[in-house]
């Protein structure tokens, strides 16, 4: 059986902000990995739902590369 954490990590769009922070702290997920997964999902689904007027994927990727993981506190 797959744990909830394993299942959610395979479907990153379901992560809460708290889960994302924990994954960053544990180094099981990077901002770039999260952004790439979300951009892939947008590319797959947006043609049928037209949720975005404009999406600057390159800027999002650049921003993700600049993000520093949170400090452990």
PDB file of C-alpha atoms in Angstrom:
ATOM      1  CA  UNK A   1       0.000   0.000   0.000  1.00  0.00           C
ATOM      2  CA  UNK A   2       1.154   3.539  -0.813  1.00  0.00           C
ATOM      3  CA  UNK A   3       1.185   6.019   2.066  1.00  0.00           C
ATOM      4  CA  UNK A   4      -0.635   9.339   1.794  1.00  0.00           C
ATOM      5  CA  UNK A   5       2.704  11.166   1.706  1.00  0.00           C
ATOM      6  CA  UNK A   6       3.922   9.020  -1.197  1.00  0.00           C
ATOM      7  CA  UNK A   7       0.670   9.498  -3.084  1.00  0.00           C
ATOM      8  CA  UNK A   8       0.678  13.265  -2.578  1.00  0.00           C
ATOM      9  CA  UNK A   9       4.325  13.571  -3.649  1.00  0.00           C
ATOM     10  CA  UNK A  10       3.315  11.944  -6.934  1.00  0.00           C
ATOM     11  CA  UNK A  11       0.532  14.541  -7.304  1.00  0.00           C
ATOM     12  CA  UNK A  12       2.266  17.716  -6.177  1.00  0.00           C
ATOM     13  CA  UNK A  13      -0.711  19.917  -6.991  1.00  0.00           C
ATOM     14  CA  UNK A  14      -2.445  18.511  -3.894  1.00  0.00           C
ATOM     15  CA  UNK A  15       0.296  19.602  -1.465  1.00  0.00           C
ATOM     16  CA  UNK A  16      -0.603  22.197   1.143  1.00  0.00           C
ATOM     17  CA  UNK A  17       1.761  25.109   1.828  1.00  0.00           C
ATOM     18  CA  UNK A  18       2.789  23.375   5.038  1.00  0.00           C
ATOM     19  CA  UNK A  19       3.559  20.131   3.200  1.00  0.00           C
ATOM     20  CA  UNK A  20       5.584  22.018   0.595  1.00  0.00           C
ATOM     21  CA  UNK A  21       7.614  23.705   3.333  1.00  0.00           C
ATOM     22  CA  UNK A  22       8.257  20.366   5.027  1.00  0.00           C
ATOM     23  CA  UNK A  23       9.302  18.791   1.723  1.00  0.00           C
ATOM     24  CA  UNK A  24      11.693  21.697   1.088  1.00  0.00           C
ATOM     25  CA  UNK A  25      13.155  21.378   4.601  1.00  0.00           C
ATOM     26  CA  UNK A  26      13.588  17.610   4.191  1.00  0.00           C
ATOM     27  CA  UNK A  27      15.077  18.160   0.727  1.00  0.00           C
ATOM     28  CA  UNK A  28      12.560  15.746  -0.804  1.00  0.00           C
ATOM     29  CA  UNK A  29      11.301  18.469  -3.136  1.00  0.00           C
ATOM     30  CA  UNK A  30      12.828  21.585  -4.649  1.00  0.00           C
ATOM     31  CA  UNK A  31      11.074  24.733  -5.866  1.00  0.00           C
ATOM     32  CA  UNK A  32      12.156  23.876  -9.418  1.00  0.00           C
ATOM     33  CA  UNK A  33      10.668  20.371  -9.186  1.00  0.00           C
ATOM     34  CA  UNK A  34       7.388  21.775  -7.859  1.00  0.00           C
ATOM     35  CA  UNK A  35       7.178  24.440 -10.559  1.00  0.00           C
ATOM     36  CA  UNK A  36       7.944  21.947 -13.324  1.00  0.00           C
ATOM     37  CA  UNK A  37       5.231  19.578 -12.066  1.00  0.00           C
ATOM     38  CA  UNK A  38       2.689  22.390 -11.867  1.00  0.00           C
ATOM     39  CA  UNK A  39       3.592  23.776 -15.296  1.00  0.00           C
ATOM     40  CA  UNK A  40       3.222  20.279 -16.758  1.00  0.00           C
ATOM     41  CA  UNK A  41      -0.232  20.008 -15.197  1.00  0.00           C
ATOM     42  CA  UNK A  42      -1.237  23.415 -16.558  1.00  0.00           C
ATOM     43  CA  UNK A  43      -0.026  22.441 -20.037  1.00  0.00           C
ATOM     44  CA  UNK A  44      -2.027  19.224 -19.880  1.00  0.00           C
ATOM     45  CA  UNK A  45      -5.302  20.706 -18.613  1.00  0.00           C
ATOM     46  CA  UNK A  46      -5.436  24.358 -19.623  1.00  0.00           C
ATOM     47  CA  UNK A  47      -6.279  23.776 -23.298  1.00  0.00           C
ATOM     48  CA  UNK A  48      -9.649  22.363 -22.234  1.00  0.00           C
ATOM     49  CA  UNK A  49     -10.441  24.758 -19.365  1.00  0.00           C
ATOM     50  CA  UNK A  50      -8.687  27.985 -20.423  1.00  0.00           C
ATOM     51  CA  UNK A  51      -7.910  29.027 -16.849  1.00  0.00           C
ATOM     52  CA  UNK A  52      -4.913  31.174 -17.811  1.00  0.00           C
ATOM     53  CA  UNK A  53      -4.911  34.233 -20.015  1.00  0.00           C
ATOM     54  CA  UNK A  54      -1.134  34.475 -19.837  1.00  0.00           C
ATOM     55  CA  UNK A  55       1.432  32.229 -18.213  1.00  0.00           C
ATOM     56  CA  UNK A  56       5.100  33.216 -18.247  1.00  0.00           C
ATOM     57  CA  UNK A  57       6.612  29.779 -17.686  1.00  0.00           C
ATOM     58  CA  UNK A  58      10.186  31.006 -18.163  1.00  0.00           C
ATOM     59  CA  UNK A  59       9.777  33.666 -15.468  1.00  0.00           C
ATOM     60  CA  UNK A  60       8.226  31.132 -13.118  1.00  0.00           C
ATOM     61  CA  UNK A  61      11.154  28.772 -13.736  1.00  0.00           C
ATOM     62  CA  UNK A  62      13.684  31.563 -13.167  1.00  0.00           C
ATOM     63  CA  UNK A  63      11.941  32.577  -9.939  1.00  0.00           C
ATOM     64  CA  UNK A  64      11.957  28.969  -8.735  1.00  0.00           C
ATOM     65  CA  UNK A  65      15.721  28.723  -9.361  1.00  0.00           C
ATOM     66  CA  UNK A  66      16.262  31.820  -7.173  1.00  0.00           C
ATOM     67  CA  UNK A  67      14.194  30.604  -4.208  1.00  0.00           C
ATOM     68  CA  UNK A  68      16.098  29.716  -1.095  1.00  0.00           C
ATOM     69  CA  UNK A  69      14.711  26.816   0.950  1.00  0.00           C
ATOM     70  CA  UNK A  70      13.290  27.890   4.320  1.00  0.00           C
ATOM     71  CA  UNK A  71      15.405  27.680   7.449  1.00  0.00           C
ATOM     72  CA  UNK A  72      14.694  24.975   9.971  1.00  0.00           C
ATOM     73  CA  UNK A  73      13.069  26.746  12.912  1.00  0.00           C
TER      74      UNK A  73
END
